[in-house]
Amino acid sequence: MAGPAQRRRSVGVNVGGVMVGGDAPVVVQSMTNTDTADIEATVRQVAQLARAGSEIVRITVDRDESAAAVPHIRERLLQMGVDVPLVGDFHYIGHKLLTDHPACAEALAKYRINPGNVGFKAKRDTQFTTLIELALKYDKPVRIGVNWGSLDEELLTRLMDENAVSRTPLSAAAVQREAIIQSALLSAQRAEEIGLGRDKILLSTKVSDVQHLIAVYQDLAARCDYALHLGLTEAGMGSKGIVASSAALGILLQQGIGDTIRISLTPEPGGDRTTEVKVAQELLQTMGFRQFLPVVAACPGCGRTTSTTFQTLAKDIQDHLNTSMPEWRERYPGVEALSVAVMGCIVNGPGESKHANIGISLPGTGESPAAPVFVDGQKVATLRGPDVADQFKQMVADYIEKKFGSGRRDAAE
């Protein structure tokens, strides 16, 4: 059976109790879009992201007011029982904010710095050094996050000039990718020289073009063993952003590259920020890397399924599983591995239902008004009547209790 390539071996990094890299599974993370100085709004959104399944949440720390708010945000979250690691996103004046606000430096689980704007000209080395020394002081890991939208112009110009006089010049895009990689690796090397261990360093090299992202991470992964954060930056809105991110990250993950991911979606006006978390989880689950939620298999429908009963039932089941998961994770250990099939006719219905833990094949157009139900591959019942959907939902609930709840524990005893 085909499967992913062997996972690239990276150095594990502890981010506020969440392991990234090493033998740890690929970690899902996200970022708030609130003004961090607005404590109430930021706490609310961090909690929403964490409850949706974000295992690490990044927040913007761009001025004194936001830095001063961070310890209060952390405290409020802990009071709510939300112990998700917070990452501070620093640009331009991170060295000053962390120096002036020690409580902020302590409350954050990781610092994200961009070597393209950590400082300019003579100040770059001094300010970068200050940030790394602060990470050492507070025992925090650092993500060195390069972005082609804010690339070190001096480094890029030097590489372009060298390429121009080369006997075998590369394309401009290849030189730019090399500049991105060198920016990350040289910064990591400098951080190690200052004293930061490899187990405190993560790298990211983000671009907004799918093919360039794949190429740059393939090259980076071959040249280092640092833990890598994957993400297609500025992926876009809606299906465009979802498809582009999934295509790029899916290929890299299949090749064994990547230790933590973020799906950077532009939300619809007033949209739900947690969508990016759900997409990241669905990507990892669809590819077989992790299991977050029970799977509901349902057919797309065709001329045989003019009734919408199977569509309604599939949605009801999926919505019920999703809303119940926060409680079920505690009550039914292992329930995220559950698979349910809701099929619309006799063509693939029985066969697909047999592959699921529990499945139903509803009658299609012109078929007998009967719905066989399969449990762990065996037919156990045939449902009839106007309340077939309710009958099946009750059977799903009974199955969960028996397989993952007290029924399983009673049988074991």
PDB file of C-alpha atoms in Angstrom, residues 51-338:
ATOM      1  CA  ARG A  51     -11.016  24.997  21.233  1.00  0.00           C
ATOM      2  CA  ALA A  52     -11.200  24.446  17.476  1.00  0.00           C
ATOM      3  CA  GLY A  53      -7.962  22.496  17.756  1.00  0.00           C
ATOM      4  CA  SER A  54      -5.126  24.991  17.302  1.00  0.00           C
ATOM      5  CA  GLU A  55      -2.269  23.602  19.388  1.00  0.00           C
ATOM      6  CA  ILE A  56      -0.206  26.807  19.199  1.00  0.00           C
ATOM      7  CA  VAL A  57      -1.566  30.335  18.676  1.00  0.00           C
ATOM      8  CA  ARG A  58       0.478  33.300  17.457  1.00  0.00           C
ATOM      9  CA  ILE A  59      -0.381  36.874  18.392  1.00  0.00           C
ATOM     10  CA  THR A  60       0.963  40.179  17.078  1.00  0.00           C
ATOM     11  CA  VAL A  61       3.215  42.137  19.437  1.00  0.00           C
ATOM     12  CA  ASP A  62       3.829  45.394  17.611  1.00  0.00           C
ATOM     13  CA  ARG A  63       3.864  48.152  20.234  1.00  0.00           C
ATOM     14  CA  ASP A  64       4.062  48.819  23.967  1.00  0.00           C
ATOM     15  CA  GLU A  65       0.301  48.482  24.523  1.00  0.00           C
ATOM     16  CA  SER A  66       0.181  45.019  22.951  1.00  0.00           C
ATOM     17  CA  ALA A  67       3.296  43.870  24.806  1.00  0.00           C
ATOM     18  CA  ALA A  68       1.798  45.069  28.096  1.00  0.00           C
ATOM     19  CA  ALA A  69      -1.409  43.139  27.341  1.00  0.00           C
ATOM     20  CA  VAL A  70       0.269  39.759  26.755  1.00  0.00           C
ATOM     21  CA  PRO A  71       0.670  38.641  30.402  1.00  0.00           C
ATOM     22  CA  HIS A  72      -2.947  39.615  31.112  1.00  0.00           C
ATOM     23  CA  ILE A  73      -4.111  37.641  28.077  1.00  0.00           C
ATOM     24  CA  ARG A  74      -2.153  34.636  29.277  1.00  0.00           C
ATOM     25  CA  GLU A  75      -3.571  34.916  32.774  1.00  0.00           C
ATOM     26  CA  ARG A  76      -7.151  35.212  31.550  1.00  0.00           C
ATOM     27  CA  LEU A  77      -6.764  32.198  29.296  1.00  0.00           C
ATOM     28  CA  LEU A  78      -5.417  30.074  32.124  1.00  0.00           C
ATOM     29  CA  GLN A  79      -8.352  31.120  34.299  1.00  0.00           C
ATOM     30  CA  MET A  80     -10.616  29.842  31.512  1.00  0.00           C
ATOM     31  CA  GLY A  81      -8.746  26.535  31.371  1.00  0.00           C
ATOM     32  CA  VAL A  82      -7.145  27.360  28.001  1.00  0.00           C
ATOM     33  CA  ASP A  83      -3.468  26.444  28.304  1.00  0.00           C
ATOM     34  CA  VAL A  84      -2.438  26.942  24.695  1.00  0.00           C
ATOM     35  CA  PRO A  85       1.126  28.194  24.014  1.00  0.00           C
ATOM     36  CA  LEU A  86       1.220  31.809  22.821  1.00  0.00           C
ATOM     37  CA  VAL A  87       3.801  32.894  20.259  1.00  0.00           C
ATOM     38  CA  GLY A  88       4.768  36.523  19.928  1.00  0.00           C
ATOM     39  CA  ASP A  89       5.102  37.812  16.362  1.00  0.00           C
ATOM     40  CA  PHE A  90       7.817  40.488  16.323  1.00  0.00           C
ATOM     41  CA  HIS A  91       8.881  42.875  13.577  1.00  0.00           C
ATOM     42  CA  TYR A  92      11.140  45.957  13.616  1.00  0.00           C
ATOM     43  CA  ILE A  93      11.168  46.636  17.391  1.00  0.00           C
ATOM     44  CA  GLY A  94      10.886  43.206  18.992  1.00  0.00           C
ATOM     45  CA  HIS A  95      14.209  43.649  20.782  1.00  0.00           C
ATOM     46  CA  LYS A  96      12.908  46.797  22.474  1.00  0.00           C
ATOM     47  CA  LEU A  97       9.475  45.422  23.369  1.00  0.00           C
ATOM     48  CA  LEU A  98      10.857  42.270  24.955  1.00  0.00           C
ATOM     49  CA  THR A  99      13.460  44.281  26.853  1.00  0.00           C
ATOM     50  CA  ASP A 100      10.969  46.852  28.131  1.00  0.00           C
ATOM     51  CA  HIS A 101       8.250  44.309  28.978  1.00  0.00           C
ATOM     52  CA  PRO A 102       9.813  41.369  30.836  1.00  0.00           C
ATOM     53  CA  ALA A 103       6.378  40.034  31.827  1.00  0.00           C
ATOM     54  CA  CYS A 104       5.560  39.732  28.136  1.00  0.00           C
ATOM     55  CA  ALA A 105       8.847  37.971  27.449  1.00  0.00           C
ATOM     56  CA  GLU A 106       8.050  35.486  30.220  1.00  0.00           C
ATOM     57  CA  ALA A 107       4.409  34.896  29.265  1.00  0.00           C
ATOM     58  CA  LEU A 108       5.123  33.971  25.645  1.00  0.00           C
ATOM     59  CA  ALA A 109       6.035  30.391  24.776  1.00  0.00           C
ATOM     60  CA  LYS A 110       8.042  31.313  21.676  1.00  0.00           C
ATOM     61  CA  TYR A 111       9.285  34.356  19.784  1.00  0.00           C
ATOM     62  CA  ARG A 112       8.870  34.677  16.015  1.00  0.00           C
ATOM     63  CA  ILE A 113      11.378  36.990  14.387  1.00  0.00           C
ATOM     64  CA  ASN A 114      11.846  37.945  10.744  1.00  0.00           C
ATOM     65  CA  PRO A 115      15.489  38.417   9.733  1.00  0.00           C
ATOM     66  CA  GLY A 116      14.324  40.666   6.895  1.00  0.00           C
ATOM     67  CA  ASN A 117      13.107  43.372   9.275  1.00  0.00           C
ATOM     68  CA  VAL A 118      14.717  42.640  12.630  1.00  0.00           C
ATOM     69  CA  GLY A 119      16.938  45.629  11.980  1.00  0.00           C
ATOM     70  CA  PHE A 120      18.630  47.432   9.134  1.00  0.00           C
ATOM     71  CA  LYS A 121      22.275  47.972   8.187  1.00  0.00           C
ATOM     72  CA  ALA A 122      24.508  48.408  11.259  1.00  0.00           C
ATOM     73  CA  LYS A 123      21.649  47.798  13.705  1.00  0.00           C
ATOM     74  CA  ARG A 124      20.703  44.390  12.287  1.00  0.00           C
ATOM     75  CA  ASP A 125      23.299  42.297  14.108  1.00  0.00           C
ATOM     76  CA  THR A 126      22.900  44.186  17.378  1.00  0.00           C
ATOM     77  CA  GLN A 127      19.124  43.902  17.441  1.00  0.00           C
ATOM     78  CA  PHE A 128      19.133  40.265  16.325  1.00  0.00           C
ATOM     79  CA  THR A 129      21.660  39.468  19.044  1.00  0.00           C
ATOM     80  CA  THR A 130      19.471  41.193  21.642  1.00  0.00           C
ATOM     81  CA  LEU A 131      16.476  39.067  20.631  1.00  0.00           C
ATOM     82  CA  ILE A 132      18.448  35.829  20.862  1.00  0.00           C
ATOM     83  CA  GLU A 133      19.947  36.837  24.219  1.00  0.00           C
ATOM     84  CA  LEU A 134      16.420  37.501  25.502  1.00  0.00           C
ATOM     85  CA  ALA A 135      15.331  34.047  24.282  1.00  0.00           C
ATOM     86  CA  LEU A 136      18.272  32.599  26.222  1.00  0.00           C
ATOM     87  CA  LYS A 137      17.428  34.624  29.323  1.00  0.00           C
ATOM     88  CA  TYR A 138      13.813  33.457  29.392  1.00  0.00           C
ATOM     89  CA  ASP A 139      14.542  29.975  28.027  1.00  0.00           C
ATOM     90  CA  LYS A 140      12.280  30.397  24.981  1.00  0.00           C
ATOM     91  CA  PRO A 141      12.530  28.876  21.509  1.00  0.00           C
ATOM     92  CA  VAL A 142      12.620  31.113  18.446  1.00  0.00           C
ATOM     93  CA  ARG A 143      11.110  30.721  14.993  1.00  0.00           C
ATOM     94  CA  ILE A 144      13.232  32.423  12.397  1.00  0.00           C
ATOM     95  CA  GLY A 145      10.558  33.168   9.848  1.00  0.00           C
ATOM     96  CA  VAL A 146      11.686  34.395   6.435  1.00  0.00           C
ATOM     97  CA  ASN A 147       9.025  35.788   4.106  1.00  0.00           C
ATOM     98  CA  TRP A 148       9.691  36.720   0.497  1.00  0.00           C
ATOM     99  CA  GLY A 149       7.603  39.857   0.979  1.00  0.00           C
ATOM    100  CA  SER A 150      10.121  41.193   3.503  1.00  0.00           C
ATOM    101  CA  LEU A 151      13.350  39.573   2.385  1.00  0.00           C
ATOM    102  CA  ASP A 152      16.763  40.924   3.388  1.00  0.00           C
ATOM    103  CA  GLU A 153      17.419  43.239   0.434  1.00  0.00           C
ATOM    104  CA  GLU A 154      21.178  43.416   1.015  1.00  0.00           C
ATOM    105  CA  LEU A 155      21.492  39.627   0.872  1.00  0.00           C
ATOM    106  CA  LEU A 156      19.273  39.397  -2.205  1.00  0.00           C
ATOM    107  CA  THR A 157      21.201  42.162  -4.003  1.00  0.00           C
ATOM    108  CA  ARG A 158      24.541  40.472  -3.285  1.00  0.00           C
ATOM    109  CA  LEU A 159      23.338  37.120  -4.590  1.00  0.00           C
ATOM    110  CA  MET A 160      21.834  38.751  -7.677  1.00  0.00           C
ATOM    111  CA  ASP A 161      25.131  40.551  -8.397  1.00  0.00           C
ATOM    112  CA  GLU A 162      27.104  37.313  -7.977  1.00  0.00           C
ATOM    113  CA  ASN A 163      24.688  35.484 -10.253  1.00  0.00           C
ATOM    114  CA  ALA A 164      24.965  38.165 -12.932  1.00  0.00           C
ATOM    115  CA  VAL A 165      28.698  37.476 -13.420  1.00  0.00           C
ATOM    116  CA  SER A 166      28.432  33.714 -13.034  1.00  0.00           C
ATOM    117  CA  ARG A 167      29.329  31.495 -15.994  1.00  0.00           C
ATOM    118  CA  THR A 168      26.159  29.475 -15.306  1.00  0.00           C
ATOM    119  CA  PRO A 169      23.643  32.029 -14.066  1.00  0.00           C
ATOM    120  CA  LEU A 170      20.444  30.888 -12.401  1.00  0.00           C
ATOM    121  CA  SER A 171      16.995  32.298 -12.998  1.00  0.00           C
ATOM    122  CA  ALA A 172      15.920  35.272 -10.908  1.00  0.00           C
ATOM    123  CA  ALA A 173      13.389  33.057  -9.129  1.00  0.00           C
ATOM    124  CA  ALA A 174      16.092  30.530  -8.221  1.00  0.00           C
ATOM    125  CA  VAL A 175      18.312  33.285  -6.843  1.00  0.00           C
ATOM    126  CA  GLN A 176      15.431  34.608  -4.784  1.00  0.00           C
ATOM    127  CA  ARG A 177      14.778  31.140  -3.347  1.00  0.00           C
ATOM    128  CA  GLU A 178      18.454  30.843  -2.471  1.00  0.00           C
ATOM    129  CA  ALA A 179      18.315  34.224  -0.721  1.00  0.00           C
ATOM    130  CA  ILE A 180      15.315  33.056   1.337  1.00  0.00           C
ATOM    131  CA  ILE A 181      17.104  29.861   2.376  1.00  0.00           C
ATOM    132  CA  GLN A 182      20.387  31.593   3.143  1.00  0.00           C
ATOM    133  CA  SER A 183      18.592  34.206   5.226  1.00  0.00           C
ATOM    134  CA  ALA A 184      17.084  31.459   7.372  1.00  0.00           C
ATOM    135  CA  LEU A 185      20.221  29.322   7.678  1.00  0.00           C
ATOM    136  CA  LEU A 186      22.628  32.196   8.300  1.00  0.00           C
ATOM    137  CA  SER A 187      20.313  33.583  10.974  1.00  0.00           C
ATOM    138  CA  ALA A 188      20.049  30.178  12.632  1.00  0.00           C
ATOM    139  CA  GLN A 189      23.817  29.814  12.523  1.00  0.00           C
ATOM    140  CA  ARG A 190      24.211  33.213  14.150  1.00  0.00           C
ATOM    141  CA  ALA A 191      21.677  32.292  16.844  1.00  0.00           C
ATOM    142  CA  GLU A 192      23.698  29.169  17.638  1.00  0.00           C
ATOM    143  CA  GLU A 193      26.906  31.197  17.809  1.00  0.00           C
ATOM    144  CA  ILE A 194      25.236  33.443  20.400  1.00  0.00           C
ATOM    145  CA  GLY A 195      24.331  30.353  22.430  1.00  0.00           C
ATOM    146  CA  LEU A 196      20.836  29.246  21.402  1.00  0.00           C
ATOM    147  CA  GLY A 197      20.613  25.460  21.072  1.00  0.00           C
ATOM    148  CA  ARG A 198      19.328  23.677  17.980  1.00  0.00           C
ATOM    149  CA  ASP A 199      16.468  22.425  20.121  1.00  0.00           C
ATOM    150  CA  LYS A 200      15.327  26.045  20.477  1.00  0.00           C
ATOM    151  CA  ILE A 201      15.256  26.953  16.792  1.00  0.00           C
ATOM    152  CA  LEU A 202      12.524  26.511  14.172  1.00  0.00           C
ATOM    153  CA  LEU A 203      12.686  27.789  10.616  1.00  0.00           C
ATOM    154  CA  SER A 204      10.113  28.863   8.059  1.00  0.00           C
ATOM    155  CA  THR A 205      10.597  30.146   4.509  1.00  0.00           C
ATOM    156  CA  LYS A 206       7.224  31.341   3.310  1.00  0.00           C
ATOM    157  CA  VAL A 207       6.212  32.462  -0.163  1.00  0.00           C
ATOM    158  CA  SER A 208       2.795  32.858  -1.795  1.00  0.00           C
ATOM    159  CA  ASP A 209       3.431  30.786  -4.937  1.00  0.00           C
ATOM    160  CA  VAL A 210       2.753  27.044  -4.685  1.00  0.00           C
ATOM    161  CA  GLN A 211       5.595  25.804  -6.880  1.00  0.00           C
ATOM    162  CA  HIS A 212       8.138  28.175  -5.329  1.00  0.00           C
ATOM    163  CA  LEU A 213       7.046  27.116  -1.832  1.00  0.00           C
ATOM    164  CA  ILE A 214       7.534  23.446  -2.650  1.00  0.00           C
ATOM    165  CA  ALA A 215      10.955  24.114  -4.176  1.00  0.00           C
ATOM    166  CA  VAL A 216      12.227  26.302  -1.350  1.00  0.00           C
ATOM    167  CA  TYR A 217      11.196  23.868   1.400  1.00  0.00           C
ATOM    168  CA  GLN A 218      12.601  20.860  -0.468  1.00  0.00           C
ATOM    169  CA  ASP A 219      15.944  22.614  -0.683  1.00  0.00           C
ATOM    170  CA  LEU A 220      15.828  23.865   2.903  1.00  0.00           C
ATOM    171  CA  ALA A 221      14.914  20.427   4.256  1.00  0.00           C
ATOM    172  CA  ALA A 222      17.881  18.887   2.441  1.00  0.00           C
ATOM    173  CA  ARG A 223      20.288  21.397   3.979  1.00  0.00           C
ATOM    174  CA  CYS A 224      19.378  21.328   7.670  1.00  0.00           C
ATOM    175  CA  ASP A 225      17.736  19.344  10.466  1.00  0.00           C
ATOM    176  CA  TYR A 226      15.969  22.254  12.183  1.00  0.00           C
ATOM    177  CA  ALA A 227      12.260  21.824  12.863  1.00  0.00           C
ATOM    178  CA  LEU A 228      10.294  23.376   9.997  1.00  0.00           C
ATOM    179  CA  HIS A 229       7.069  25.372  10.065  1.00  0.00           C
ATOM    180  CA  LEU A 230       5.082  25.125   6.807  1.00  0.00           C
ATOM    181  CA  GLY A 231       2.702  27.685   5.429  1.00  0.00           C
ATOM    182  CA  LEU A 232       1.762  29.302   2.136  1.00  0.00           C
ATOM    183  CA  THR A 233       1.775  32.974   2.994  1.00  0.00           C
ATOM    184  CA  GLU A 234      -0.941  35.245   1.613  1.00  0.00           C
ATOM    185  CA  ALA A 235      -2.763  32.152   0.340  1.00  0.00           C
ATOM    186  CA  GLY A 236      -5.945  34.119  -0.287  1.00  0.00           C
ATOM    187  CA  MET A 237      -9.626  33.842   0.500  1.00  0.00           C
ATOM    188  CA  GLY A 238     -12.116  30.985   0.402  1.00  0.00           C
ATOM    189  CA  SER A 239     -11.631  27.993  -1.874  1.00  0.00           C
ATOM    190  CA  LYS A 240      -8.628  29.590  -3.598  1.00  0.00           C
ATOM    191  CA  GLY A 241      -6.674  29.809  -0.353  1.00  0.00           C
ATOM    192  CA  ILE A 242      -7.764  26.363   0.796  1.00  0.00           C
ATOM    193  CA  VAL A 243      -6.850  24.680  -2.486  1.00  0.00           C
ATOM    194  CA  ALA A 244      -3.509  26.477  -2.852  1.00  0.00           C
ATOM    195  CA  SER A 245      -2.422  25.762   0.727  1.00  0.00           C
ATOM    196  CA  SER A 246      -3.566  22.147   0.596  1.00  0.00           C
ATOM    197  CA  ALA A 247      -1.793  21.538  -2.704  1.00  0.00           C
ATOM    198  CA  ALA A 248       1.526  22.968  -1.521  1.00  0.00           C
ATOM    199  CA  LEU A 249       1.530  21.574   2.001  1.00  0.00           C
ATOM    200  CA  GLY A 250       0.095  18.238   0.924  1.00  0.00           C
ATOM    201  CA  ILE A 251       3.008  17.610  -1.440  1.00  0.00           C
ATOM    202  CA  LEU A 252       5.606  18.588   1.171  1.00  0.00           C
ATOM    203  CA  LEU A 253       3.981  16.530   3.919  1.00  0.00           C
ATOM    204  CA  GLN A 254       3.796  13.533   1.585  1.00  0.00           C
ATOM    205  CA  GLN A 255       7.551  13.905   1.088  1.00  0.00           C
ATOM    206  CA  GLY A 256       8.103  13.827   4.848  1.00  0.00           C
ATOM    207  CA  ILE A 257       8.788  17.572   5.125  1.00  0.00           C
ATOM    208  CA  GLY A 258       7.184  19.719   7.826  1.00  0.00           C
ATOM    209  CA  ASP A 259       6.770  19.612  11.591  1.00  0.00           C
ATOM    210  CA  THR A 260       4.060  22.215  12.158  1.00  0.00           C
ATOM    211  CA  ILE A 261       1.630  23.877   9.753  1.00  0.00           C
ATOM    212  CA  ARG A 262      -0.604  26.891   9.430  1.00  0.00           C
ATOM    213  CA  ILE A 263      -3.213  27.494   6.734  1.00  0.00           C
ATOM    214  CA  SER A 264      -3.061  31.268   6.189  1.00  0.00           C
ATOM    215  CA  LEU A 265      -6.544  32.100   4.938  1.00  0.00           C
ATOM    216  CA  THR A 266      -7.949  35.569   4.405  1.00  0.00           C
ATOM    217  CA  PRO A 267     -11.265  35.423   6.279  1.00  0.00           C
ATOM    218  CA  GLU A 268     -14.485  36.633   4.734  1.00  0.00           C
ATOM    219  CA  PRO A 269     -15.702  39.919   6.264  1.00  0.00           C
ATOM    220  CA  GLY A 270     -16.997  38.902   9.659  1.00  0.00           C
ATOM    221  CA  GLY A 271     -15.949  35.323   8.902  1.00  0.00           C
ATOM    222  CA  ASP A 272     -14.869  32.614  11.291  1.00  0.00           C
ATOM    223  CA  ARG A 273     -11.125  32.669  12.013  1.00  0.00           C
ATOM    224  CA  THR A 274     -11.240  29.021  13.084  1.00  0.00           C
ATOM    225  CA  THR A 275     -11.702  27.949   9.452  1.00  0.00           C
ATOM    226  CA  GLU A 276      -7.935  27.874   9.021  1.00  0.00           C
ATOM    227  CA  VAL A 277      -7.641  25.455  11.942  1.00  0.00           C
ATOM    228  CA  LYS A 278     -10.325  23.156  10.551  1.00  0.00           C
ATOM    229  CA  VAL A 279      -8.670  23.112   7.125  1.00  0.00           C
ATOM    230  CA  ALA A 280      -5.277  22.239   8.655  1.00  0.00           C
ATOM    231  CA  GLN A 281      -6.833  19.408  10.633  1.00  0.00           C
ATOM    232  CA  GLU A 282      -8.751  18.117   7.631  1.00  0.00           C
ATOM    233  CA  LEU A 283      -5.590  18.177   5.511  1.00  0.00           C
ATOM    234  CA  LEU A 284      -3.623  16.140   8.049  1.00  0.00           C
ATOM    235  CA  GLN A 285      -6.519  13.767   8.633  1.00  0.00           C
ATOM    236  CA  THR A 286      -7.327  13.296   4.942  1.00  0.00           C
ATOM    237  CA  MET A 287      -3.692  12.390   4.273  1.00  0.00           C
ATOM    238  CA  GLY A 288      -3.647   9.946   7.169  1.00  0.00           C
ATOM    239  CA  PHE A 289      -1.103  11.760   9.353  1.00  0.00           C
ATOM    240  CA  ARG A 290      -3.391  12.491  12.302  1.00  0.00           C
ATOM    241  CA  GLN A 291      -6.945  11.853  13.463  1.00  0.00           C
ATOM    242  CA  PHE A 292      -8.921  14.786  14.866  1.00  0.00           C
ATOM    243  CA  LEU A 293     -12.591  14.104  14.175  1.00  0.00           C
ATOM    244  CA  PRO A 294     -14.775  11.157  13.230  1.00  0.00           C
ATOM    245  CA  VAL A 295     -15.074  10.783   9.472  1.00  0.00           C
ATOM    246  CA  VAL A 296     -18.444  10.856   7.724  1.00  0.00           C
ATOM    247  CA  ALA A 297     -18.294   9.349   4.237  1.00  0.00           C
ATOM    248  CA  ALA A 298     -21.182  10.449   2.038  1.00  0.00           C
ATOM    249  CA  CYS A 299     -21.771  10.102  -1.690  1.00  0.00           C
ATOM    250  CA  PRO A 300     -22.022  13.232  -3.875  1.00  0.00           C
ATOM    251  CA  GLY A 301     -25.410  12.279  -5.244  1.00  0.00           C
ATOM    252  CA  CYS A 302     -26.566  11.622  -8.801  1.00  0.00           C
ATOM    253  CA  GLY A 303     -29.736  10.923 -10.773  1.00  0.00           C
ATOM    254  CA  ARG A 304     -30.358   7.909  -8.552  1.00  0.00           C
ATOM    255  CA  THR A 305     -30.624  10.100  -5.468  1.00  0.00           C
ATOM    256  CA  THR A 306     -33.267  12.675  -6.200  1.00  0.00           C
ATOM    257  CA  SER A 307     -34.286  12.526  -2.533  1.00  0.00           C
ATOM    258  CA  THR A 308     -32.191  14.761  -0.297  1.00  0.00           C
ATOM    259  CA  THR A 309     -32.646  12.510   2.749  1.00  0.00           C
ATOM    260  CA  PHE A 310     -29.054  11.234   2.642  1.00  0.00           C
ATOM    261  CA  GLN A 311     -27.713  14.786   2.329  1.00  0.00           C
ATOM    262  CA  THR A 312     -29.684  15.987   5.318  1.00  0.00           C
ATOM    263  CA  LEU A 313     -28.737  12.961   7.398  1.00  0.00           C
ATOM    264  CA  ALA A 314     -25.037  13.241   6.484  1.00  0.00           C
ATOM    265  CA  LYS A 315     -25.021  16.903   7.511  1.00  0.00           C
ATOM    266  CA  ASP A 316     -26.921  16.171  10.737  1.00  0.00           C
ATOM    267  CA  ILE A 317     -24.473  13.423  11.666  1.00  0.00           C
ATOM    268  CA  GLN A 318     -21.399  15.527  10.768  1.00  0.00           C
ATOM    269  CA  ASP A 319     -22.687  18.560  12.687  1.00  0.00           C
ATOM    270  CA  HIS A 320     -23.557  16.403  15.695  1.00  0.00           C
ATOM    271  CA  LEU A 321     -20.112  14.795  15.747  1.00  0.00           C
ATOM    272  CA  ASN A 322     -18.333  18.144  15.400  1.00  0.00           C
ATOM    273  CA  THR A 323     -20.296  19.895  18.140  1.00  0.00           C
ATOM    274  CA  SER A 324     -20.016  16.909  20.465  1.00  0.00           C
ATOM    275  CA  MET A 325     -16.249  16.376  20.111  1.00  0.00           C
ATOM    276  CA  PRO A 326     -15.077  18.748  22.898  1.00  0.00           C
ATOM    277  CA  GLU A 327     -17.083  16.685  25.405  1.00  0.00           C
ATOM    278  CA  TRP A 328     -16.536  13.336  23.715  1.00  0.00           C
ATOM    279  CA  ARG A 329     -12.744  13.647  23.744  1.00  0.00           C
ATOM    280  CA  GLU A 330     -12.942  13.408  27.528  1.00  0.00           C
ATOM    281  CA  ARG A 331     -15.845  10.987  27.739  1.00  0.00           C
ATOM    282  CA  TYR A 332     -15.011   8.639  24.860  1.00  0.00           C
ATOM    283  CA  PRO A 333     -11.244   8.204  24.410  1.00  0.00           C
ATOM    284  CA  GLY A 334     -10.447   7.248  20.836  1.00  0.00           C
ATOM    285  CA  VAL A 335     -13.768   8.433  19.387  1.00  0.00           C
ATOM    286  CA  GLU A 336     -11.933  10.598  16.851  1.00  0.00           C
ATOM    287  CA  ALA A 337     -11.142   7.356  14.978  1.00  0.00           C
ATOM    288  CA  LEU A 338     -14.856   6.661  14.360  1.00  0.00           C
TER     289      LEU A 338
END
